[in-house]
Tab-separated table of C-alpha atoms in Angstrom:
chain	number	residue	atom	x	y	z
V	1	MET	CA	-41.379	-6.536	18.621
V	2	ILE	CA	-40.280	-7.311	15.084
V	3	ASP	CA	-41.219	-10.643	13.531
V	4	TRP	CA	-37.935	-11.367	11.733
V	5	SER	CA	-39.364	-14.415	9.966
V	6	LYS	CA	-41.603	-12.105	7.912
V	7	MET	CA	-38.878	-9.556	7.120
V	8	ASP	CA	-37.076	-9.481	3.784
V	9	MET	CA	-33.584	-8.387	4.810
V	10	ARG	CA	-32.140	-8.052	1.322
V	11	VAL	CA	-30.735	-4.637	0.485
V	12	SER	CA	-32.903	-3.128	-2.234
V	13	ARG	CA	-31.469	-1.953	-5.528
V	14	THR	CA	-32.778	1.505	-4.671
V	15	GLU	CA	-30.787	1.613	-1.429
V	16	THR	CA	-27.686	0.360	-3.242
V	17	LYS	CA	-28.129	3.073	-5.876
V	18	LYS	CA	-28.632	5.780	-3.230
V	19	ALA	CA	-25.459	4.662	-1.440
V	20	HIS	CA	-23.512	4.836	-4.693
V	21	GLU	CA	-24.900	8.316	-5.446
V	22	ARG	CA	-23.858	9.506	-1.963
V	23	LEU	CA	-20.338	8.242	-2.585
V	24	GLN	CA	-20.254	10.058	-5.935
V	25	ALA	CA	-21.470	13.239	-4.241
V	26	LEU	CA	-18.564	13.015	-1.772
V	27	ALA	CA	-16.200	13.633	-4.700
V	28	MET	CA	-16.973	17.362	-4.643
V	29	PRO	CA	-16.134	18.014	-0.961
V	30	LEU	CA	-13.047	15.826	-1.434
V	31	ALA	CA	-11.976	17.875	-4.466
V	32	LYS	CA	-12.253	21.105	-2.450
V	33	LEU	CA	-9.615	19.967	0.039
V	34	SER	CA	-6.130	21.430	-0.110
V	35	LYS	CA	-3.309	19.299	-1.505
V	36	LYS	CA	-1.971	18.824	2.040
V	37	GLN	CA	-5.383	17.681	3.303
V	38	MET	CA	-5.731	15.315	0.341
V	39	ALA	CA	-2.327	13.828	1.074
V	40	ASP	CA	-3.472	13.005	4.625
V	41	LEU	CA	-6.522	11.038	3.441
V	42	PRO	CA	-6.406	7.266	4.057
V	43	VAL	CA	-6.544	6.401	0.344
V	44	SER	CA	-4.336	4.827	-2.301
V	45	GLU	CA	-2.003	6.880	-4.475
V	46	TYR	CA	-4.116	5.984	-7.509
V	47	PHE	CA	-7.261	7.387	-5.855
V	48	LEU	CA	-5.355	10.511	-4.821
V	49	ASP	CA	-4.171	11.043	-8.417
V	50	GLU	CA	-7.729	10.691	-9.732
V	51	LEU	CA	-9.005	13.115	-7.080
V	52	GLN	CA	-6.330	15.694	-7.917
V	53	HIS	CA	-7.188	15.265	-11.593
V	54	LEU	CA	-10.784	16.278	-10.743
V	55	THR	CA	-9.569	19.592	-9.294
V	56	GLN	CA	-7.987	20.457	-12.657
V	57	ILE	CA	-11.064	19.801	-14.817
V	58	SER	CA	-13.179	22.792	-15.772
V	59	VAL	CA	-15.471	21.352	-18.477
V	60	ALA	CA	-18.787	20.267	-16.889
V	61	ALA	CA	-19.230	17.020	-18.842
V	62	ALA	CA	-15.673	15.894	-18.130
V	63	LYS	CA	-16.060	16.858	-14.473
V	64	ASN	CA	-19.233	14.764	-14.200
V	65	ARG	CA	-17.452	11.762	-15.716
V	66	GLN	CA	-14.578	12.137	-13.274
V	67	ILE	CA	-16.992	12.488	-10.318
V	68	LYS	CA	-18.651	9.213	-11.343
V	69	ARG	CA	-15.231	7.613	-11.646
V	70	ILE	CA	-14.243	8.747	-8.165
V	71	GLY	CA	-17.568	7.449	-6.815
V	72	LYS	CA	-16.689	4.017	-8.205
V	73	LEU	CA	-13.160	4.219	-6.821
V	74	ILE	CA	-14.389	5.090	-3.311
V	75	VAL	CA	-15.976	1.631	-3.182
V	76	GLU	CA	-12.519	0.104	-3.663
V	77	GLU	CA	-11.041	2.220	-0.864
V	78	ASN	CA	-11.847	1.905	2.831
V	79	ARG	CA	-15.081	3.897	2.574
V	80	HIS	CA	-15.552	4.147	6.330
V	81	ALA	CA	-12.028	5.483	6.974
V	82	LEU	CA	-12.323	7.949	4.085
V	83	THR	CA	-15.704	9.249	5.272
V	84	HIS	CA	-14.393	9.578	8.828
V	85	ALA	CA	-11.287	11.487	7.666
V	86	LEU	CA	-13.345	13.875	5.515
V	87	PHE	CA	-15.781	14.403	8.400
V	88	GLU	CA	-12.885	15.246	10.730
V	89	LEU	CA	-11.466	17.739	8.214
V	90	LEU	CA	-14.724	19.559	7.484
V	91	PHE	CA	-16.264	19.811	10.954
V	92	ASP	CA	-14.877	21.437	14.070
V	93	PRO	CA	-15.103	19.506	17.378
V	94	ALA	CA	-18.369	21.183	18.446
V	95	GLN	CA	-20.049	20.358	15.122
V	96	ARG	CA	-18.765	16.777	15.250
V	97	SER	CA	-20.177	16.423	18.744
V	98	LYS	CA	-23.612	17.618	17.605
V	99	VAL	CA	-23.673	15.129	14.723
V	100	GLN	CA	-22.577	12.297	17.007
V	101	THR	CA	-25.301	13.263	19.497
V	102	TRP	CA	-27.845	12.894	16.694
V	103	GLN	CA	-26.363	9.527	15.822
V	104	HIS	CA	-26.830	8.262	19.376
V	105	ARG	CA	-30.397	9.596	19.536
V	106	LEU	CA	-31.550	7.789	16.398
V	107	THR	CA	-33.325	4.536	17.204
V	108	LEU	CA	-35.627	2.202	15.359
V	109	ASN	CA	-38.519	2.938	17.739
V	110	ASP	CA	-38.267	6.756	17.663
V	111	GLU	CA	-39.846	7.850	14.395
V	112	GLN	CA	-40.030	11.501	15.477
V	113	THR	CA	-36.275	11.791	16.036
V	114	ILE	CA	-35.595	10.239	12.636
V	115	LYS	CA	-37.960	12.794	11.036
V	116	GLN	CA	-36.206	15.655	12.885
V	117	PHE	CA	-32.819	14.409	11.694
V	118	VAL	CA	-34.028	14.203	8.091
V	119	LYS	CA	-35.401	17.734	8.359
V	120	GLN	CA	-32.083	19.092	9.642
V	121	PHE	CA	-29.821	17.103	7.309
V	122	LYS	CA	-31.278	17.560	3.826
V	123	ALA	CA	-29.114	14.847	2.234
V	124	SER	CA	-30.585	12.183	4.519
V	125	GLU	CA	-33.649	10.052	3.868
V	126	TYR	CA	-36.022	8.503	6.359
V	127	ASN	CA	-36.117	5.085	4.655
V	128	SER	CA	-32.336	4.852	4.451
V	129	ILE	CA	-31.938	5.585	8.162
V	130	TYR	CA	-34.705	3.162	9.026
V	131	GLN	CA	-33.103	0.392	6.937
V	132	LEU	CA	-29.697	0.921	8.551
V	133	LEU	CA	-31.226	0.839	12.034
V	134	LEU	CA	-33.165	-2.279	11.050
V	135	TRP	CA	-29.920	-4.023	10.054
V	136	ILE	CA	-28.395	-3.175	13.444
V	137	ALA	CA	-31.445	-4.614	15.210
V	138	TYR	CA	-31.344	-7.705	12.978
V	139	ALA	CA	-27.670	-8.299	13.764
V	140	LYS	CA	-28.419	-8.020	17.481
V	141	HIS	CA	-31.341	-10.443	17.054
V	142	LEU	CA	-29.072	-12.969	15.343
V	143	GLY	CA	-26.264	-12.392	17.826
V	144	ASP	CA	-23.919	-11.965	14.852
V	145	ASP	CA	-21.065	-9.731	16.051
V	146	GLU	CA	-19.508	-9.432	12.593
V	147	LEU	CA	-22.794	-8.315	11.027
V	148	LEU	CA	-23.375	-5.942	13.962
V	149	ASP	CA	-19.947	-4.325	13.518
V	150	GLU	CA	-20.524	-3.961	9.774
V	151	SER	CA	-24.046	-2.563	10.268
V	152	GLU	CA	-22.877	-0.054	12.878
V	153	ALA	CA	-19.982	1.040	10.643
V	154	ASP	CA	-22.415	1.515	7.729
V	155	PHE	CA	-24.726	3.571	9.955
V	156	ASP	CA	-21.834	5.674	11.275
V	157	SER	CA	-20.603	6.361	7.734
V	158	TYR	CA	-24.123	7.181	6.541
V	159	ILE	CA	-24.586	9.786	9.286
V	160	LYS	CA	-21.213	11.377	8.475
V	161	GLU	CA	-21.879	11.281	4.713
V	162	VAL	CA	-25.227	13.057	4.991
V	163	ALA	CA	-23.758	15.593	7.415
V	164	ILE	CA	-21.011	16.364	4.884
V	165	LEU	CA	-23.430	16.501	1.968
V	166	SER	CA	-25.834	18.735	3.911
V	167	LEU	CA	-23.228	21.483	4.382
C-alpha cells in the first residue's frame, strides 16, 4: 500500500524534458509519411505545413532546427490524437494488438513486466512507466475522474510513442 501523504506527486523537470524529447523524436516518423497520410493526420494546417517543410530540408543543422520546432508544435496540437493516428498508420492490426496487450499487462506492482517491456521497447524507460502508473494509482486514490482520464491518456500515448520510436 502506498502512503500518499509521503509522496511528492510533482512531475520532475527530467520527466518533462524526456516527454518533450519524445515528441521531438516523433517528427522523423511523421516526416516519413506520404502526403496523403499526412493530410489524414488530426492536426492543424499550420502544423501540416511545418511537417511538409521538414521533408524538403536536406541540411542536417536546418533539419534539426525544424525537428525541434515540430516538437514544440506537437504540444499545441492534440498530442494524444496525433500519437494514436501515427500509431495506427505505422502498425498493422496484429502489431497494435501486441502493443495493447503489453499496455494492459503493465501494472505498478509488477516490476518484472515493466523491465521486460523496457527491454523490448528500447525507447522506453522504467522510471517513466513507473511514474505514469503512479499517477493512475494516485488518481484512483483521490477518486478524481478527470485526473484519471488524463493520466490514462498520458500512459496510452507514452506506450504508443515508445512503440513508434522503437521501430
